[in-house]
Every structure is written in structure tokens, then in C-alpha cells.
Tab-separated table of N, CA and C in Angstrom:
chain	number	residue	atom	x	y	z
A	13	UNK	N	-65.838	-123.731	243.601
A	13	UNK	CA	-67.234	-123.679	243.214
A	13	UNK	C	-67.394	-122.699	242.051
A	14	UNK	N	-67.984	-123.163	241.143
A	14	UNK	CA	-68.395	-122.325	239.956
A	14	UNK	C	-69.265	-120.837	240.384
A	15	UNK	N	-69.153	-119.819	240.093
A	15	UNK	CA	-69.735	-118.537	240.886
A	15	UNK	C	-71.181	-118.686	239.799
A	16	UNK	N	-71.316	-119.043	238.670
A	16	UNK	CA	-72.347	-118.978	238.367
A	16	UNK	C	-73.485	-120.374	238.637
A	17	UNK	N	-72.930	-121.036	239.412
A	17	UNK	CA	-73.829	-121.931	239.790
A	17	UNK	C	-74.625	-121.637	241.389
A	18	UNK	N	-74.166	-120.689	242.337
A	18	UNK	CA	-73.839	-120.723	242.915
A	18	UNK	C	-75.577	-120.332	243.567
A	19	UNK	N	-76.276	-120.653	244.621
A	19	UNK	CA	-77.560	-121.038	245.107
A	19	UNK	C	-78.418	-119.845	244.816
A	20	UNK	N	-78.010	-118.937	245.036
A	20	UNK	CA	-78.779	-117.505	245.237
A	20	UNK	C	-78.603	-117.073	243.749
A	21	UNK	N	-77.601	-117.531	243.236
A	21	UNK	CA	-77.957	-117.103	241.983
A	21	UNK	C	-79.300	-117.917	240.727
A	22	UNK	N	-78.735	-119.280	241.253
A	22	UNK	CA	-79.735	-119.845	240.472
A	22	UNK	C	-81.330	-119.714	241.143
A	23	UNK	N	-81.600	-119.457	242.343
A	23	UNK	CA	-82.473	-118.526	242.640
A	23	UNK	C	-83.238	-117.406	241.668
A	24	UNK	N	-82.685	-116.886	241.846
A	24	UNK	CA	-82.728	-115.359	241.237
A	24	UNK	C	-82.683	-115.247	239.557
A	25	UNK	N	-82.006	-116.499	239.104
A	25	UNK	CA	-82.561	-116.792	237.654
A	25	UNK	C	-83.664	-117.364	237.251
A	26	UNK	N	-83.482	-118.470	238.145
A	26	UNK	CA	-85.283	-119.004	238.359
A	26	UNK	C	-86.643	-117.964	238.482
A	27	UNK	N	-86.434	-116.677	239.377
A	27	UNK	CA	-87.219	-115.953	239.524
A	27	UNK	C	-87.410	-115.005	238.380
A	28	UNK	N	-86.358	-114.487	238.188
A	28	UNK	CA	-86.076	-113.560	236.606
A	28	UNK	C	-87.140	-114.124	235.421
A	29	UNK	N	-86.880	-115.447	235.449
A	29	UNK	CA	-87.237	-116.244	233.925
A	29	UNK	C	-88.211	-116.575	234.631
A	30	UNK	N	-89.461	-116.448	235.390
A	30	UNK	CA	-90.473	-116.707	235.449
A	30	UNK	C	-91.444	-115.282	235.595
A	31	UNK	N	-91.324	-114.444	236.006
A	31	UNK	CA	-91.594	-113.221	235.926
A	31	UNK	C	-91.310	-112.669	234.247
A	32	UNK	N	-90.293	-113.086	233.622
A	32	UNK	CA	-89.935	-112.538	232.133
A	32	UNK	C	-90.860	-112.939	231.036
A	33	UNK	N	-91.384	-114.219	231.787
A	33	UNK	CA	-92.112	-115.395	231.023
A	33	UNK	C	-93.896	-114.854	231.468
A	34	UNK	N	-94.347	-114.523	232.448
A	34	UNK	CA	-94.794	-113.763	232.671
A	34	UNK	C	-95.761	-112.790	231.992
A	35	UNK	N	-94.597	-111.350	231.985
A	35	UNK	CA	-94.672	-110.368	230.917
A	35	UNK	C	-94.859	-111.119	229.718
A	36	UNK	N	-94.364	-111.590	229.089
A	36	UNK	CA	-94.327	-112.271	227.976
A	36	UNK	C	-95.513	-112.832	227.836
A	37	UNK	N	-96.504	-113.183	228.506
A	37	UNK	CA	-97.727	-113.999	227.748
A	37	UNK	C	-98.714	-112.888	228.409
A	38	UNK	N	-98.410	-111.482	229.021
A	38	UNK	CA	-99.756	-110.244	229.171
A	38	UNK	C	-99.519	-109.573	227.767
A	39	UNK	N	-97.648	-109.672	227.655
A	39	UNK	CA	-97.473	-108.768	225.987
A	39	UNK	C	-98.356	-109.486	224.615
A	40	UNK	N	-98.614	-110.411	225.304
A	40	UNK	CA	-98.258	-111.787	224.089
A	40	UNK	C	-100.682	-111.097	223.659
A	41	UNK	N	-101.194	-111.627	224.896
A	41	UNK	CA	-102.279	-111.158	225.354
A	41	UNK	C	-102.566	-109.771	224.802
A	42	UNK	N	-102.211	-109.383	225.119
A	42	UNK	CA	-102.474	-107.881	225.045
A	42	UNK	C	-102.684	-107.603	223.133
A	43	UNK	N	-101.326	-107.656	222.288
A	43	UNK	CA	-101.217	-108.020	221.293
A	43	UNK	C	-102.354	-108.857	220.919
A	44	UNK	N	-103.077	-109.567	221.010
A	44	UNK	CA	-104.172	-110.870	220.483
A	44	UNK	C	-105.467	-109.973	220.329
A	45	UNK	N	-105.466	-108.866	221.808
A	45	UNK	CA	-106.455	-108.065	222.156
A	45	UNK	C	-106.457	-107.049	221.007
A	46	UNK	N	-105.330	-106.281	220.698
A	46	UNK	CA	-105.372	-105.443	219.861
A	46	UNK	C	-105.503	-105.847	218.286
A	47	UNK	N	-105.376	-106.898	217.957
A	47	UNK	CA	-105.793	-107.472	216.606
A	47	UNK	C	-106.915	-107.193	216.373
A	48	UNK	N	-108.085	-108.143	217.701
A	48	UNK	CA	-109.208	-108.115	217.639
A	48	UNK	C	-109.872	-107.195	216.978
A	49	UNK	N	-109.328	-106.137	218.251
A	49	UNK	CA	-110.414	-104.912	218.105
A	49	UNK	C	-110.188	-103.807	216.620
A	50	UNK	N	-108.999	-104.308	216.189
A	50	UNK	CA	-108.587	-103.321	215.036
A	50	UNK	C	-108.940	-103.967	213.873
A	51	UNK	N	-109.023	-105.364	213.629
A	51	UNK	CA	-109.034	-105.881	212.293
A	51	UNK	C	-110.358	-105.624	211.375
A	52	UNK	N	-110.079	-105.839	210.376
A	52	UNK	CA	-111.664	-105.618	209.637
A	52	UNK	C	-111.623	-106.750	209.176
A	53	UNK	N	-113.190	-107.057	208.491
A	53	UNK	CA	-113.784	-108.176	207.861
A	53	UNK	C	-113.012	-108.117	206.707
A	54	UNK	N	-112.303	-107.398	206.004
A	54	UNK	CA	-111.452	-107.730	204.617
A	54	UNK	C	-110.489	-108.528	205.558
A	55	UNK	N	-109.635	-108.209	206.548
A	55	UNK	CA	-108.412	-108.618	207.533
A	55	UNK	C	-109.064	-109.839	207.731
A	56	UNK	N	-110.082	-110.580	208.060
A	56	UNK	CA	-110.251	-111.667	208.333
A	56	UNK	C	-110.828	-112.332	206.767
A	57	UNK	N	-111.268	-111.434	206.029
A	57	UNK	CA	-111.689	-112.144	204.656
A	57	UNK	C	-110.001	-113.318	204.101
A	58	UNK	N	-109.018	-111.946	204.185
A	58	UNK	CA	-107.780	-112.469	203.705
A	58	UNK	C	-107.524	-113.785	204.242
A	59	UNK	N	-107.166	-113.852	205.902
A	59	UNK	CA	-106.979	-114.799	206.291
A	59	UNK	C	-107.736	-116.255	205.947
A	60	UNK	N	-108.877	-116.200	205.858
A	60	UNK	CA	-109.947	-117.386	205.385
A	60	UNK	C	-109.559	-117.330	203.904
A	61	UNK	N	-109.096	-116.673	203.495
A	61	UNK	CA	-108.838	-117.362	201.686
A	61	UNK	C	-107.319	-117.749	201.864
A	62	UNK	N	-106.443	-117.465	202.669
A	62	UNK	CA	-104.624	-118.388	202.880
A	62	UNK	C	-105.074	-119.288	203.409
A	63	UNK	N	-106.090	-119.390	204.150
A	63	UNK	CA	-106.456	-120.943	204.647
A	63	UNK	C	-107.806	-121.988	203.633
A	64	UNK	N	-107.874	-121.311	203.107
A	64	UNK	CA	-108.923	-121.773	201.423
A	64	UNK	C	-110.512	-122.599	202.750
A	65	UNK	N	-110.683	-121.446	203.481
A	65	UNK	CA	-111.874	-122.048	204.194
A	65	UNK	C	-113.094	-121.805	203.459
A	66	UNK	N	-113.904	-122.517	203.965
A	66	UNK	CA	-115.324	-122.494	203.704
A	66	UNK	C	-116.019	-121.404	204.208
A	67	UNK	N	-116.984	-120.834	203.543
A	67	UNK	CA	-117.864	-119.452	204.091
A	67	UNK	C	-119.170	-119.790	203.622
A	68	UNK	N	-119.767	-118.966	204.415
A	68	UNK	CA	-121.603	-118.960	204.052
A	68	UNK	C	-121.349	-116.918	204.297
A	69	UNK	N	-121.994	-116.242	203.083
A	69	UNK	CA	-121.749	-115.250	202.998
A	69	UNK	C	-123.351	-114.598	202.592
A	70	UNK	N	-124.042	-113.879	203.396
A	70	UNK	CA	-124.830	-112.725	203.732
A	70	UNK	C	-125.134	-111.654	203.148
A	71	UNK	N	-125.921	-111.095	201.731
A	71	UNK	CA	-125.572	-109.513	201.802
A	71	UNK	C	-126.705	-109.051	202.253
A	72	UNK	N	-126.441	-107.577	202.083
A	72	UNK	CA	-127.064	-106.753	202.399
A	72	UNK	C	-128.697	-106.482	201.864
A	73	UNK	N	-129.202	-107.149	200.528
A	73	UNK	CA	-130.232	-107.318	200.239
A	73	UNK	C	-130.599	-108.880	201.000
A	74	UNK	N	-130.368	-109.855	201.562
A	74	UNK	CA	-130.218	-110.696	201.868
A	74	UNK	C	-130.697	-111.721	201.326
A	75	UNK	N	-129.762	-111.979	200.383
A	75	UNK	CA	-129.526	-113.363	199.359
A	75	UNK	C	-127.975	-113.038	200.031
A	76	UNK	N	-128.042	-114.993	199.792
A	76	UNK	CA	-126.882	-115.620	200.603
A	76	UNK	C	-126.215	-116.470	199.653
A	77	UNK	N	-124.801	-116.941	200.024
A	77	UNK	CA	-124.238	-117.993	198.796
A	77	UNK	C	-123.556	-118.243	199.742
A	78	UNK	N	-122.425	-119.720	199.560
A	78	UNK	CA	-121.687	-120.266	200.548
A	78	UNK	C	-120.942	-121.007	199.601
A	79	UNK	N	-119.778	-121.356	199.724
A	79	UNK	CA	-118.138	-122.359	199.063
A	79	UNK	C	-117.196	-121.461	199.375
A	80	UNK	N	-116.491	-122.019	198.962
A	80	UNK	CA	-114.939	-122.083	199.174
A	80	UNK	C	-114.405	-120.522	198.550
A	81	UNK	N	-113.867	-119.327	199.682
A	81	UNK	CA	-113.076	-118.542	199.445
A	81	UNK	C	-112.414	-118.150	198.656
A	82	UNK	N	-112.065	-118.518	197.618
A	82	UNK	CA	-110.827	-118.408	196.523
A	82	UNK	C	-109.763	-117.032	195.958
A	83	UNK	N	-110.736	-116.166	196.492
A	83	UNK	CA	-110.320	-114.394	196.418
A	83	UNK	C	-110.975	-113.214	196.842
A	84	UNK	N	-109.708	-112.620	197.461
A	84	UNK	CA	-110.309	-111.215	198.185
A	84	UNK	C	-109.847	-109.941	197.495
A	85	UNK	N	-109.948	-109.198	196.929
A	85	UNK	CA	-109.702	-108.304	196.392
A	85	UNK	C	-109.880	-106.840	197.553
A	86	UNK	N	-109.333	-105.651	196.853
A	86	UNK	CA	-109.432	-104.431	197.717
A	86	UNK	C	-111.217	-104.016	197.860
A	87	UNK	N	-112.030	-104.283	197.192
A	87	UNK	CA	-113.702	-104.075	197.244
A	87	UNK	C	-113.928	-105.246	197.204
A	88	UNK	N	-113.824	-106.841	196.899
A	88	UNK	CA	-114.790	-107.575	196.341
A	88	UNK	C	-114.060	-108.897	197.374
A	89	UNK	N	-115.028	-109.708	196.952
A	89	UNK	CA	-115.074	-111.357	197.264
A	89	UNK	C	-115.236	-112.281	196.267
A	90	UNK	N	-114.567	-113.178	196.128
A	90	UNK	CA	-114.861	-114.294	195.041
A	90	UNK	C	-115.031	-115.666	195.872
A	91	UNK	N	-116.416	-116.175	195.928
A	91	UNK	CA	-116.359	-117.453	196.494
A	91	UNK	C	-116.998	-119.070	195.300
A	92	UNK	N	-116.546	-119.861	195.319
A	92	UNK	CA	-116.950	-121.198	194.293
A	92	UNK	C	-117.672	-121.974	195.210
A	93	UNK	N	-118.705	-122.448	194.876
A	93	UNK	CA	-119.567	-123.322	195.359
A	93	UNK	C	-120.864	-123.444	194.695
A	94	UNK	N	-120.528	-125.655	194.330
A	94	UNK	CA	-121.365	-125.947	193.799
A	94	UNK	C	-121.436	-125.788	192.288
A	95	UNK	N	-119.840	-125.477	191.984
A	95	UNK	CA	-119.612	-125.248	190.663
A	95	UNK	C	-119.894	-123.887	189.815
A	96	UNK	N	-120.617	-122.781	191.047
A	96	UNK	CA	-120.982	-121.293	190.760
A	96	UNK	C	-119.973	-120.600	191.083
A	97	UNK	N	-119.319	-119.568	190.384
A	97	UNK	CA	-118.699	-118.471	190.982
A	97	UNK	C	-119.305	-116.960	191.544
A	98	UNK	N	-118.804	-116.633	192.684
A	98	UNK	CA	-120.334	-115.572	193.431
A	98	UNK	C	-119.359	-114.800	193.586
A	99	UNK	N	-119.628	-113.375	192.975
A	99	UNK	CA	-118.592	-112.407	192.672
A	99	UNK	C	-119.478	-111.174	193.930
A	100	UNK	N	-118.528	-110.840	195.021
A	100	UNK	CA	-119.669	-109.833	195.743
A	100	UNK	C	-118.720	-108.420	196.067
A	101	UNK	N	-119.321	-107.279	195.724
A	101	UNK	CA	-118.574	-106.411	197.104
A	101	UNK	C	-118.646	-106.631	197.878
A	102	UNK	N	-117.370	-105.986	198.656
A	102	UNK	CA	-117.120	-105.973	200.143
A	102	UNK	C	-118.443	-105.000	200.875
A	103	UNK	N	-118.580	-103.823	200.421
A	103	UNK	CA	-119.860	-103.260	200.780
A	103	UNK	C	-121.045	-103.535	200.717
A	104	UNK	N	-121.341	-104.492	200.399
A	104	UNK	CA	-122.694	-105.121	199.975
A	104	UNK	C	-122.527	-106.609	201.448
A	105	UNK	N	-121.427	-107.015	201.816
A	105	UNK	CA	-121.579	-107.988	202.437
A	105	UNK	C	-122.296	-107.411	204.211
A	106	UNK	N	-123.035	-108.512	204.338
A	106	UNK	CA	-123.773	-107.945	205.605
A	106	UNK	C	-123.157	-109.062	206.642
A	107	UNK	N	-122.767	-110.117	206.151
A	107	UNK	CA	-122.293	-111.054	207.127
A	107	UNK	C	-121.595	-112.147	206.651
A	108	UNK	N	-120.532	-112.911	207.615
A	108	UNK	CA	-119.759	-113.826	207.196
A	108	UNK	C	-119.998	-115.298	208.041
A	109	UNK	N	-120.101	-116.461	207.982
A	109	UNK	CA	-119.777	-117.464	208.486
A	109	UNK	C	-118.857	-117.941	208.037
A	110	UNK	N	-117.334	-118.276	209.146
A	110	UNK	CA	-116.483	-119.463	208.304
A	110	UNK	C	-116.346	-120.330	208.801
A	111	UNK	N	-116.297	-121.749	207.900
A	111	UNK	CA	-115.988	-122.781	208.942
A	111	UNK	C	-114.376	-122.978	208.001
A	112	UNK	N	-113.696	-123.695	208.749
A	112	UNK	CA	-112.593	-124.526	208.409
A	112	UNK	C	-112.422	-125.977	208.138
């Protein structure tokens, strides 16, 4: 008989790799959690312009503009829509909608 086949062991691997698997999606969790709470609106600005999504964008005097993402800079936003380019600070933005 093969010793690594052997009942109690494959037991006990079965149990290992489900418990490992486990941990693995509270680490996995946990990690998702800490994005959340740490990221900023530039951190999600970036992401919506690698994915070239759509935004409806908010400022702070509240006039609004909405198209397509095209650039995030360290202060600013560049969004196209409607054939306008809407050049904004990041400090001036009061709110974001994105769709995809």
C-alpha cells in the first residue's frame, strides 16, 4: 500500500486544505476590507480612468459635468463629454458617480 494514500492521511489532507482554504478567503476578506477603508477618491479616480468609465462629476460650487474619464492627475481630473473637455481639481470635487 502506498503510505501516502493511506485513509487517515487523505483524511487529514482533506481537512488541512479546507481549513487552509478557509483562512484564505477571511485573509482574502479582510484585505478587500482594508482597501475600502483606506482608499481615496484619487485611488478610485485612477481606477475608473484604466477602465475608461463613465462619470457624472459634482463640485463643490455645484455645477456638474459628466463623460468619459480620460485623466487623473496628482490635483486634477480630465473628463470628455459631448465633445467638451472639463478640466477640475481634485479639491474642488464634491462628488463622483461612475457607471461602467
Amino acid at each position: 500500500m502506498d503510505p501516502l494514500r493511506h485513509p487517515d492521511l487523505v483524511d487529514i489532507s482533506r481537512t488541512l486544505r479546507h481549513q487552509l482554504d478557509a483562512v484564505l478567503d477571511a485573509e482574502q476578506q479582510a484585505a478587500r476590507a482594508t482597501l475600502r477603508r483606506r482608499r481615496t477618491l484619487r485611488d478610485r479616480l485612477l481606477e475608473a480612468e484604466d477602465r475608461q468609465e463613465m462619470v457624472d462629476v459634482t463640485l463643490t460650487n455645484g455645477d456638474s459635468f459628466a463623460g468619459r474619464l480620460i485623466a487623473v492627475g496628482a490635483d486634477h481630473v480630465l473628463v470628455i463629454g459631448s465633445g467638451t473637455e472639463t478640466f477640475a481639481l481634485l479639491d474642488q470635487v464634491a462628488s463622483c458617480t461612475f457607471r461602467t
